[in-house]
Coordinates of C-alpha atoms in Angstrom, one line a residue:
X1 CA 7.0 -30.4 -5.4
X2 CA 4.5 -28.5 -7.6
X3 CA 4.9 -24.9 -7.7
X4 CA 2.5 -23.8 -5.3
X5 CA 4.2 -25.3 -2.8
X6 CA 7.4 -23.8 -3.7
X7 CA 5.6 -20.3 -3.3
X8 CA 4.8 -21.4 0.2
X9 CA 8.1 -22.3 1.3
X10 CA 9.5 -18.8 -0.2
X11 CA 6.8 -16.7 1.5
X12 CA 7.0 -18.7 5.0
X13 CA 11.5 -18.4 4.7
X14 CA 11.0 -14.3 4.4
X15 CA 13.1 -13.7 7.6
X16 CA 12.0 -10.5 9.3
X17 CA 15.2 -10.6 11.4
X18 CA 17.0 -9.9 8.0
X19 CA 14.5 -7.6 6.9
X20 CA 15.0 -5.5 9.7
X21 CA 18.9 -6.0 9.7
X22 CA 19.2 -4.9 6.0
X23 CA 16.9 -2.3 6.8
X24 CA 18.7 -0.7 9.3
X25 CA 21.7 -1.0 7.7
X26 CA 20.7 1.2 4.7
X27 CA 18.4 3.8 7.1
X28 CA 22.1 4.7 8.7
X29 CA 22.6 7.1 5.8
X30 CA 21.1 10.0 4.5
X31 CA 20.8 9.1 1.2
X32 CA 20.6 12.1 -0.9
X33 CA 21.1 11.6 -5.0
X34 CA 24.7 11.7 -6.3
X35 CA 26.4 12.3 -2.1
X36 CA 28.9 9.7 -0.7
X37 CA 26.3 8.8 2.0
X38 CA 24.2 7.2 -1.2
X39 CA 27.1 5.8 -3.0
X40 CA 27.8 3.7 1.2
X41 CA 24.2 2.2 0.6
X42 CA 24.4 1.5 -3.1
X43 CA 28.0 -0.7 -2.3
X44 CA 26.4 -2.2 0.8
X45 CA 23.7 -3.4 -1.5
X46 CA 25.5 -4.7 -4.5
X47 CA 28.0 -6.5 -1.9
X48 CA 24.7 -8.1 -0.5
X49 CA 23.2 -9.0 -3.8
X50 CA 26.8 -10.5 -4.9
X51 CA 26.5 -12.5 -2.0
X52 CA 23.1 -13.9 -2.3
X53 CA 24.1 -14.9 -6.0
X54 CA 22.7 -12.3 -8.5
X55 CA 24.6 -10.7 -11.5
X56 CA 25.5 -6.6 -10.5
X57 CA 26.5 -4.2 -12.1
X58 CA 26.5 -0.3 -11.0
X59 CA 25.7 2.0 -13.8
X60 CA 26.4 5.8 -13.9
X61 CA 24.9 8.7 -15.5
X62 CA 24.3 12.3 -15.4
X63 CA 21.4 14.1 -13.4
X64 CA 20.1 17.6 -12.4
X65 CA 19.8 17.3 -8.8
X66 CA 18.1 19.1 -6.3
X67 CA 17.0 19.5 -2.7
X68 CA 16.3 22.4 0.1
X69 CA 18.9 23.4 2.5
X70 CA 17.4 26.4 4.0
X71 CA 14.5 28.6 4.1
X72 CA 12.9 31.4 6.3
X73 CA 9.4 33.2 6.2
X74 CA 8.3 36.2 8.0
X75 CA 5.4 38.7 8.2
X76 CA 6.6 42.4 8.0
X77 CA 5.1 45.6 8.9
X78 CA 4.8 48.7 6.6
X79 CA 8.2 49.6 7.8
X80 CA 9.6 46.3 6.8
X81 CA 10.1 45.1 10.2
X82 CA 9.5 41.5 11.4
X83 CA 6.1 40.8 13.4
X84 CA 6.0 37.3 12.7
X85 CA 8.7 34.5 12.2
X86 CA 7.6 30.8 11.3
X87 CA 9.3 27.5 10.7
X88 CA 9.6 26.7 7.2
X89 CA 10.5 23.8 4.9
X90 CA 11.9 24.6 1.2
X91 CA 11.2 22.4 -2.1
X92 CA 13.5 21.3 -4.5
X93 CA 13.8 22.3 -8.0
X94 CA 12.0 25.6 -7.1
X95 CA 14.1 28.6 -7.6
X96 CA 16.5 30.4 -4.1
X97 CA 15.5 34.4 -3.0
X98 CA 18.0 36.2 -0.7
X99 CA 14.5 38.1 0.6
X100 CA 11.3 37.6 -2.0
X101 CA 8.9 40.7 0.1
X102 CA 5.7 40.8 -1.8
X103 CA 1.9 41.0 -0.4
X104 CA 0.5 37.4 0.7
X105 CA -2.7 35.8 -1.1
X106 CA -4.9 33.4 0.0
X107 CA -6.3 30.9 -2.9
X108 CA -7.0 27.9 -1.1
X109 CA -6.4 24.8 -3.0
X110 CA -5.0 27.1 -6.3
X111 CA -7.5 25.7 -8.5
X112 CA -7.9 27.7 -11.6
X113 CA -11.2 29.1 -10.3
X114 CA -9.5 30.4 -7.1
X115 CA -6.6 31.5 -9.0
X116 CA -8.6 33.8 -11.0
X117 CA -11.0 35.3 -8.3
X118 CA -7.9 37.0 -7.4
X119 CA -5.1 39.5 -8.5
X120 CA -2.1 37.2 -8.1
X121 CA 0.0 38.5 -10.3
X122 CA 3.3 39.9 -8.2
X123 CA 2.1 38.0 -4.9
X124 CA 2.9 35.1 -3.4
X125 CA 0.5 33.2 -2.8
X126 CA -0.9 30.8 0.4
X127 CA -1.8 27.3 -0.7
X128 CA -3.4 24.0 1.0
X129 CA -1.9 20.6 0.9
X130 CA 1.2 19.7 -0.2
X131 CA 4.0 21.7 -2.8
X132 CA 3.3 19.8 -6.4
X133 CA 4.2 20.3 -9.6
X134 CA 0.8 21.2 -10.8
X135 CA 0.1 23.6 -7.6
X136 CA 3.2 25.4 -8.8
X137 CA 2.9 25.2 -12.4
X138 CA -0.3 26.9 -12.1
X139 CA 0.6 29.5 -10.0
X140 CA 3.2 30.4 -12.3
X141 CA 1.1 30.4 -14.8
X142 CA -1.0 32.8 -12.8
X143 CA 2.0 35.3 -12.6
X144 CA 2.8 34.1 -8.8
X145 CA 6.1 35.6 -7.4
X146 CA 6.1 32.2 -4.8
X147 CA 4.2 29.8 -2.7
X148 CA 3.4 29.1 0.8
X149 CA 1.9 25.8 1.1
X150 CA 0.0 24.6 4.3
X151 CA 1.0 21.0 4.8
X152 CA -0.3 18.8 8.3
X153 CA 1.2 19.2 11.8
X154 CA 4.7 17.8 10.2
X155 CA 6.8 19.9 7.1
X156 CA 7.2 17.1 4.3
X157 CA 9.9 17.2 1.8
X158 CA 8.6 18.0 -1.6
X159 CA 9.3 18.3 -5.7
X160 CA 8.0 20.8 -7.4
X161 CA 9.6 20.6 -10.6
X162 CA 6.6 19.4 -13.6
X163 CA 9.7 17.9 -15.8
X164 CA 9.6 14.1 -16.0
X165 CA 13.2 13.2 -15.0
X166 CA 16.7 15.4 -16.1
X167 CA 15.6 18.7 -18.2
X168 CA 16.4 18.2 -21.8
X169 CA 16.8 21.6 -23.8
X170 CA 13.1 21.5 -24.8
X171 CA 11.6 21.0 -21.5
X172 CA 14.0 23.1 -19.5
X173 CA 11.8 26.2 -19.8
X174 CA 9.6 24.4 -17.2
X175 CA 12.1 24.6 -14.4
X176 CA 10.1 26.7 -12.0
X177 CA 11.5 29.8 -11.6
X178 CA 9.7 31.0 -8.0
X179 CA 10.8 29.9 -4.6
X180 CA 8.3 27.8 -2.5
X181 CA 8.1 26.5 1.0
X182 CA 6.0 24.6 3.2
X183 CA 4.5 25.4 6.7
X184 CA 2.7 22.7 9.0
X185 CA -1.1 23.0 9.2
X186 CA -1.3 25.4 12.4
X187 CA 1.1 28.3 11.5
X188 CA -0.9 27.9 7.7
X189 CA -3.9 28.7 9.5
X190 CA -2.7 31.7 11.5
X191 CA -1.3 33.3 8.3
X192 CA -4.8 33.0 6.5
X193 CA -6.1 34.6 9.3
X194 CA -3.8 37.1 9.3
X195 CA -4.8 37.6 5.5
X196 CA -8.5 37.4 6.2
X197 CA -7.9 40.9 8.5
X198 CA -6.1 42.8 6.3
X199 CA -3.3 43.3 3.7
X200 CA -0.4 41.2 5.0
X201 CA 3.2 41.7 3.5
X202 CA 5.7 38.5 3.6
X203 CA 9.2 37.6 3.8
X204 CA 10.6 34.8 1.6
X205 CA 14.0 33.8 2.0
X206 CA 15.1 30.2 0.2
X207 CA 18.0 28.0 -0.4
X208 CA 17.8 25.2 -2.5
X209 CA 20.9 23.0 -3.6
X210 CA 20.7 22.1 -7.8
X211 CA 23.7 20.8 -9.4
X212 CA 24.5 18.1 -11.8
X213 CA 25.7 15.1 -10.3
X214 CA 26.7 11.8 -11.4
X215 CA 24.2 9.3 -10.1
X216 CA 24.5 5.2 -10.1
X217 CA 21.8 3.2 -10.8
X218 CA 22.4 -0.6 -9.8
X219 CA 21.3 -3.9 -11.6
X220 CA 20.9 -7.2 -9.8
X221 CA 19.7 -10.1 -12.2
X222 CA 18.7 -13.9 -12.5
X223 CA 18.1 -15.8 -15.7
X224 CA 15.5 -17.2 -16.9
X225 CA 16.3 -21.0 -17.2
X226 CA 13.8 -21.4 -20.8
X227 CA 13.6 -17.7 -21.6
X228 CA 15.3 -14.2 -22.2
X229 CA 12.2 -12.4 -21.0
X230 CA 12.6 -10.8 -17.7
X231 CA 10.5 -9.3 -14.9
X232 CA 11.9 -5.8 -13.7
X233 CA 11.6 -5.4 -9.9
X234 CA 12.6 -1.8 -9.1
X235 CA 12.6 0.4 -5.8
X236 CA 14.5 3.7 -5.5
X237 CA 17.5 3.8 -3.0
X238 CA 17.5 7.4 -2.5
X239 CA 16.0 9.3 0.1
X240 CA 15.1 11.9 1.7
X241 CA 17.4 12.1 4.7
X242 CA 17.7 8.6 6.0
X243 CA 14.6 7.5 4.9
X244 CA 13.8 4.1 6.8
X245 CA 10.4 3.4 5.4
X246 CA 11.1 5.4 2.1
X247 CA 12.5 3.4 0.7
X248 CA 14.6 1.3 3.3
X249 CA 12.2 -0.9 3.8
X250 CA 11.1 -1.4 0.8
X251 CA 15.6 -2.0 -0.2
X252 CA 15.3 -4.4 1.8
X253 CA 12.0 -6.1 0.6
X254 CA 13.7 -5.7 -2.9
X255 CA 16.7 -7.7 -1.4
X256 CA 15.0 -10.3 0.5
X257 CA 12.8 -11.6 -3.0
X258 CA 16.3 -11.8 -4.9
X259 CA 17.8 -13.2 -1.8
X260 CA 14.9 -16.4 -1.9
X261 CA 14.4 -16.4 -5.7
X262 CA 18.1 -16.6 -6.6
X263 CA 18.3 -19.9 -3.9
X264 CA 15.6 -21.1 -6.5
X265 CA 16.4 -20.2 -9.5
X266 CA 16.3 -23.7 -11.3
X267 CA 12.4 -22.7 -11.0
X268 CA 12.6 -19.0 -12.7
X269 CA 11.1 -20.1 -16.4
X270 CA 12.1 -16.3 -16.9
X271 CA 14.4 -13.8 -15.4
X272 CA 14.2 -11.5 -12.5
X273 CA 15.9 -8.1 -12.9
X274 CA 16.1 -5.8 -9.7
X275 CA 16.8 -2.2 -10.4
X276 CA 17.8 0.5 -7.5
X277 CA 17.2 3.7 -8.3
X278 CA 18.8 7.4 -7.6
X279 CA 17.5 10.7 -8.5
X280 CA 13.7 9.5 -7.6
X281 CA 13.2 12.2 -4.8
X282 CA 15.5 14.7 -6.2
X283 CA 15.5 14.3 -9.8
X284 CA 12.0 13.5 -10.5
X285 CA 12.9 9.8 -11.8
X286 CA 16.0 11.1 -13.2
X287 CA 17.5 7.2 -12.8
X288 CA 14.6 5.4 -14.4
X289 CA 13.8 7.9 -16.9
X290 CA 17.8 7.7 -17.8
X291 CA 17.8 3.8 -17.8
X292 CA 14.6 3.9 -20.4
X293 CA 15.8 6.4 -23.0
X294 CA 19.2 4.2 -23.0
X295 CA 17.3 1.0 -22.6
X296 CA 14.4 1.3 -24.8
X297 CA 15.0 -1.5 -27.4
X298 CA 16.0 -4.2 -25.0
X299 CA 12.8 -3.5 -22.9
X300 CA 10.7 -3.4 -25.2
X301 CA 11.7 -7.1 -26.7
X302 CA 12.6 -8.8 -23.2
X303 CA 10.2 -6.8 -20.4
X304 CA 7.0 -8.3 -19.2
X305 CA 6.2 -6.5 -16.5
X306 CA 7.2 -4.4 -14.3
X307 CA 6.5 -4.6 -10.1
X308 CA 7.4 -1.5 -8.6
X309 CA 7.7 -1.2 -4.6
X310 CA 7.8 1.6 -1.9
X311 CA 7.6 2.2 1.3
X312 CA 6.6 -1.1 2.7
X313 CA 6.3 -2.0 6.5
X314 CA 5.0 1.4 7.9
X315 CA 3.6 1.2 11.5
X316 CA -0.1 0.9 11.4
X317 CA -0.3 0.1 7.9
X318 CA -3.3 -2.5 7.3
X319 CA -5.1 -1.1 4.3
X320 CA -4.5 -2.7 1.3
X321 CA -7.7 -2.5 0.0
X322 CA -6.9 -0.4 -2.8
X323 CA -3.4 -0.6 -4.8
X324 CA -2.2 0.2 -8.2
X325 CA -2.1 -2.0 -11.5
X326 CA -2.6 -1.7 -14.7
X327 CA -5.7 -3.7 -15.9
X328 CA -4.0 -6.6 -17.6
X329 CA -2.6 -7.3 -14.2
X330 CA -5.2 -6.3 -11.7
X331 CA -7.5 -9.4 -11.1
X332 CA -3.7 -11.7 -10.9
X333 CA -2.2 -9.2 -8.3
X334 CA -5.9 -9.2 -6.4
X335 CA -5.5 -12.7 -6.2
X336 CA -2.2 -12.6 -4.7
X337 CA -2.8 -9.8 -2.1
X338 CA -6.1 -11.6 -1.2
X339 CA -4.7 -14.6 -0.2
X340 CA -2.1 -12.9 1.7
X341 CA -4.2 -10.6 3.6
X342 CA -8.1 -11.5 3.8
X343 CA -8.9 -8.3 2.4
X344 CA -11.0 -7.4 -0.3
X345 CA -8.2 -5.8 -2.4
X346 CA -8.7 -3.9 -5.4
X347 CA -6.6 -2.7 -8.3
X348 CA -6.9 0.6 -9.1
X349 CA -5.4 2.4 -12.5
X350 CA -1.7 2.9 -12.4
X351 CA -0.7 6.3 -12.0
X352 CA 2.3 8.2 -13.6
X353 CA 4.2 8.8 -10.2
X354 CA 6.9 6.3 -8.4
X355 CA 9.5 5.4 -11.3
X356 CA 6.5 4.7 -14.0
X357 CA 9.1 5.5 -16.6
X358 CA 8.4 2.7 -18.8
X359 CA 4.6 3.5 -19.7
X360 CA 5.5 4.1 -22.8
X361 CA 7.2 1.3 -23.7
X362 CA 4.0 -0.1 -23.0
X363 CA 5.2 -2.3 -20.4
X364 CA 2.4 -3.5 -17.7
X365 CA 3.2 -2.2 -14.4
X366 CA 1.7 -2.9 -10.6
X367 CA 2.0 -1.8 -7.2
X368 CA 4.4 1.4 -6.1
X369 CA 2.9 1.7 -2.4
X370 CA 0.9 -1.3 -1.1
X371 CA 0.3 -1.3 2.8
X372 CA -1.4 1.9 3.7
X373 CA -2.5 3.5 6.6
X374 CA -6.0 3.3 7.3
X375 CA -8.2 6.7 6.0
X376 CA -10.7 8.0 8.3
X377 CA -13.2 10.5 9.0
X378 CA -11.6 12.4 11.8
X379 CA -8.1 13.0 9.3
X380 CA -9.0 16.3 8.5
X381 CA -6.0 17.6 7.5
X382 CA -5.4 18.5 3.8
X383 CA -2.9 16.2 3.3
X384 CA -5.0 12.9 4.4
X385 CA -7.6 14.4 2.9
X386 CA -5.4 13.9 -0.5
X387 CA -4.2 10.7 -0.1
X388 CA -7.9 9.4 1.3
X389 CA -9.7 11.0 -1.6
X390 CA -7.6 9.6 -4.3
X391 CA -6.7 6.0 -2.7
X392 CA -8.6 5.2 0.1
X393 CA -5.4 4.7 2.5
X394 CA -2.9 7.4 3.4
X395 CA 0.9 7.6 4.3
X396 CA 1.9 8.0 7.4
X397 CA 2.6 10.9 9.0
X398 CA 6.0 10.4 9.1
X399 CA 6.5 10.0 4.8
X400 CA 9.2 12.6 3.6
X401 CA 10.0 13.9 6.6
X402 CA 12.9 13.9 9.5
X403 CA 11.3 11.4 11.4
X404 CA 11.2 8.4 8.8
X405 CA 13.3 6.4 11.1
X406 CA 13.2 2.5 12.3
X407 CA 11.2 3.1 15.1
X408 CA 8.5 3.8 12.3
X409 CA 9.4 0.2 10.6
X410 CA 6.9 -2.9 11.7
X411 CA 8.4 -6.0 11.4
X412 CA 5.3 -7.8 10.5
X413 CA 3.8 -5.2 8.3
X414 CA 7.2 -5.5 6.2
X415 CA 7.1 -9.4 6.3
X416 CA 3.3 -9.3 5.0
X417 CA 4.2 -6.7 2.0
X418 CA 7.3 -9.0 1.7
X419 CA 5.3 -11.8 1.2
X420 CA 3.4 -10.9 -1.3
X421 CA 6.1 -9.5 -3.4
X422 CA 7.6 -12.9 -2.7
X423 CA 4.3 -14.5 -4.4
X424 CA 4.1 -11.7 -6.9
X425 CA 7.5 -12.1 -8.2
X426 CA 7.6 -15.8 -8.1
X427 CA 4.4 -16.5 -10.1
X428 CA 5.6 -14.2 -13.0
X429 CA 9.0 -15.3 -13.1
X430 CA 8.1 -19.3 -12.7
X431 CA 4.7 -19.6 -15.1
X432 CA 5.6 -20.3 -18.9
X433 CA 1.7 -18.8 -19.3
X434 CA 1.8 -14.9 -18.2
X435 CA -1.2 -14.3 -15.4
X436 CA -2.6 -11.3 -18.1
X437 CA -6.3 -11.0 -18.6
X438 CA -6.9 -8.2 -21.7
X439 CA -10.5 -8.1 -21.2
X440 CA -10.8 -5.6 -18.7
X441 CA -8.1 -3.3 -20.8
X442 CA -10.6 -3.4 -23.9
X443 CA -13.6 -3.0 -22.0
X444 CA -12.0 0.1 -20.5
X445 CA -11.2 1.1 -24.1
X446 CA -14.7 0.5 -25.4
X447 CA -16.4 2.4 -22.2
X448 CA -13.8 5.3 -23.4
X449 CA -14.8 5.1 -27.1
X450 CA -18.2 5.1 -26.3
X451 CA -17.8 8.3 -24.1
X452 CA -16.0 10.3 -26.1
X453 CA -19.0 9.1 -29.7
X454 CA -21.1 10.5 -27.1
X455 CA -19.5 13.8 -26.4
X456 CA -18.4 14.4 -30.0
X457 CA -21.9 13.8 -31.4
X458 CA -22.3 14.4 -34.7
X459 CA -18.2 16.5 -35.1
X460 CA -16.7 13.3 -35.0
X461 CA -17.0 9.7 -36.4
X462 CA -16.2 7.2 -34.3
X463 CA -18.1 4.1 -35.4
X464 CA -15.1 2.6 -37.2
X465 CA -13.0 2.5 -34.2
X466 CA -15.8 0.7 -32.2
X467 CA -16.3 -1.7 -34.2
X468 CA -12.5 -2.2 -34.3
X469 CA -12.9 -2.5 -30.5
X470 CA -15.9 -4.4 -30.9
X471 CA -13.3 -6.8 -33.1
X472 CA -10.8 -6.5 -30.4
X473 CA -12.9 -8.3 -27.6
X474 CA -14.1 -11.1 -29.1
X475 CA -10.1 -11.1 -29.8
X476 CA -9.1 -11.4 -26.3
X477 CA -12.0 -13.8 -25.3
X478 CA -11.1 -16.2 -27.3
X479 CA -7.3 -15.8 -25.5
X480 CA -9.1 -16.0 -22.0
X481 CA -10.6 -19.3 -23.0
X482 CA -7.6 -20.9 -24.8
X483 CA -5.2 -19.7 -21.2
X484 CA -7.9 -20.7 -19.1
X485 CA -8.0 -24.3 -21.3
X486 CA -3.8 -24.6 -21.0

């Protein structure tokens, strides 16, 4: 049996009936970092991964957590009394206020030319789209004494905190130190209009939970029959509330590929290593950002790549037209989600979001989210008008809110995203040969060199590192050829 047709047999046994099962299994707890409720779906998962045959083991480590328990917002008159109330969703990491009263500015999207057509320093100030890092960062910056951000018709939980992972004593500083909340689309409308008639004064009240906890972080593994290499396969378990699509589906995508692989593991030429993560929605990547600083060395000699996945199976969710990769991987992982789908997929560059911790290990990453929900003209909202801009899909409506629950889950969606994992994970694990092209990475490095000799003119030489590039390509040619000719 050759090892295509092994591929086939694992991608037509992914059982949706198990999918589902384990899905809703982990979607019965609210699964917020470092609470008993997570610990219940970490030892349900480790007792499913014993039983299917991989290697566990739980690890534990310290993280800054955070999340939102309560918030309030409300327009007041000059006497301080309330004319308005409306419903309100707060962020973590952003600082609590008993009662924040200060006059309410509208800058639109915040960017730095909006910021500074305006006196903001002392106000709070009324933002589209979603509550970011960089949204608050620069309103901070800007002397901003909080935000209102105006998110779609649903409040989505948000992370506002610009530190990669726990704070270290450097980077601490950047803890933001101004509460921020979210309202849905309509109430953000009325409260611009409200601005747009005259001087409106605002009511911020904000509790937000930030503690350290101890966190677990668990490790499921095959061996490689011929090799100590290994493929990392990682997902957080974490959520926010119960969280079926994000990330119980993709929990149980994670689980069904080390379910099938470790039934045929005779064929793994190198290992598989799944990784579930806490602290992704309320540490920033505090889990995989903990694992790499304490993992480093081993990573970088035994890591090959690393497949990331996120909220697979969503309702509705056909797109895949557009996913993420770095370039060494993208025309393999094209392949695999063409075959799978019929689409026209693309790779787009990876992005530093989703538990891309290991970037600079220099470890080649793809996928986080796959299956999206289709963009289109009518999503006017400014947060499908994000997600459309930047990928071509969207998430769904429901993504970081209360209603991420199974009824949001398609069985066959999450079989198809399954499926290609399935492929994905199986091709790099079984070929001796990795499915790496380099060409495309040094033509995107020559295409950078070249714009940057263009912009520096005559300041700066860089005719020397050209040619090195120049060196480079017929370099990696020459390996196309000779793994094309094995």
């Amino acid at each position: 049996m050759t090892a295509s047709d092994i591929e086939q047999q694992l991608a037509a046994a992914v059982s949706t009936e198990r999918l589902l099962e384990t899905n809703a299994a982990i979607a019965q707890w609210p699964r917020h970092s470092g609470t008993a409720e997570e610990r219940a779906a970490f030892a349900y998962v480790q007792a499913k991964l014993d039983e299917y045959g991989l290697r566990t083991t739980l690890l534990e480590h310290p993280a800054l957590i955070s999340y939102p328990l309560e918030s309030s917002l409300a327009v007041l008159d000059g006497d301080g009394n309330v004319l308005a109330e409306y419903t309100t969703l707060g962020t973590a990491y952003s600082a609590g206020t008993d009662g924040l009263v200060a006059p309410l500015v509208d800058v639109g999207f915040g960017t730095p030319d909006e910021l500074a057509a305006q006196e903001t320093a002392g106000k709070i100030l009324l933002i589209n789209g979603l509550a970011t890092p960089t949204a608050v960062y620069a309103a901070e910056q800007a002397g901003a004494a909080g935000q209102i951000f105006i998110n779609d018709d649903h409040l989505h939980y948000m992370i506002v905190s610009s530190i990669w992972g726990t704070p270290t004593p450097e980077s601490a500083p950047r803890i933001p130190t101004t509460p921020s909340l979210s309202v849905v689309e309509a109430d953000g409308h009325e409260l611009r209009a409200r601005v747009q008639a005259g001087p409106v004064q605002v009511r911020l009240r904000s509790r937000v939970f930030m503690e350290w906890q101890t966190t677990p972080i668990l490790v499921g593994e095959l061996d490689g029959r011929h090799s100590d290499e290994f493929v990392l396969f990682s997902g957080h378990l974490d959520s926010w509330e119960v969280g079926a699509m994000d990330n119980g589906s993709a929990n149980a995508t994670m689980m069904e590929v080390g379910r099938l692989l470790a039934a045929h593991r005779d064929g793994l030429y190198r290992g598989l290593r799944l990784i579930f993560w806490s602290g992704h929605s309320h540490g920033r990547y505090s889990g995989s950002t903990w694992y790499v600083d304490n993992h480093w060395e081993e990573l970088y000699d035994r890591c090959v790549a690393h497949v990331n996945v996120d909220s697979t199976g969503a309702r509705g969710a056909t797109f895949y037209a557009s996913f993420p990769a770095n370039l060494e991987l993208g025309p393999f992982a094209e392949a695999v989600v063409n075959a799978h789908t019929g689409q026209e997929s693309r790779a787009r560059r990876m992005s530093r979001a989703g538990d891309m911790s290991f970037n600079g290990v220099g470890i080649p990453a793809l996928f986080m989210s796959l299956s999206q929900v289709p963009f289109s003209d009518t999503d006017t909202d400014y947060v499908s008008l994000a997600f459309g801009k930047l990928i071509g899909g969207k998430m769904p409506w429901w993504w970081h809110t209360s209603e991420d629950t199974m009824d949001k889950v398609d069985g066959d969606v999450l079989r198809l995203d399954t499926q290609i994992y399935v492929s994905t994970l199986w091709r790099l694990c079984h070929t001796p040969l990795l499915p790496m092209d380099f060409r495309p990475v040094v033509t995107d490095l020559q295409l950078t060199l070249k714009e940057l000799a263009d912009a520096a003119g005559a300041h700066l030489d860089l005719s020397r590192a050209m040619d090195r590039a120049s060196v480079l390509a017929e370099a990696v040619e020459t390996l196309a050829e000779q793994c094309a000719a094995a």
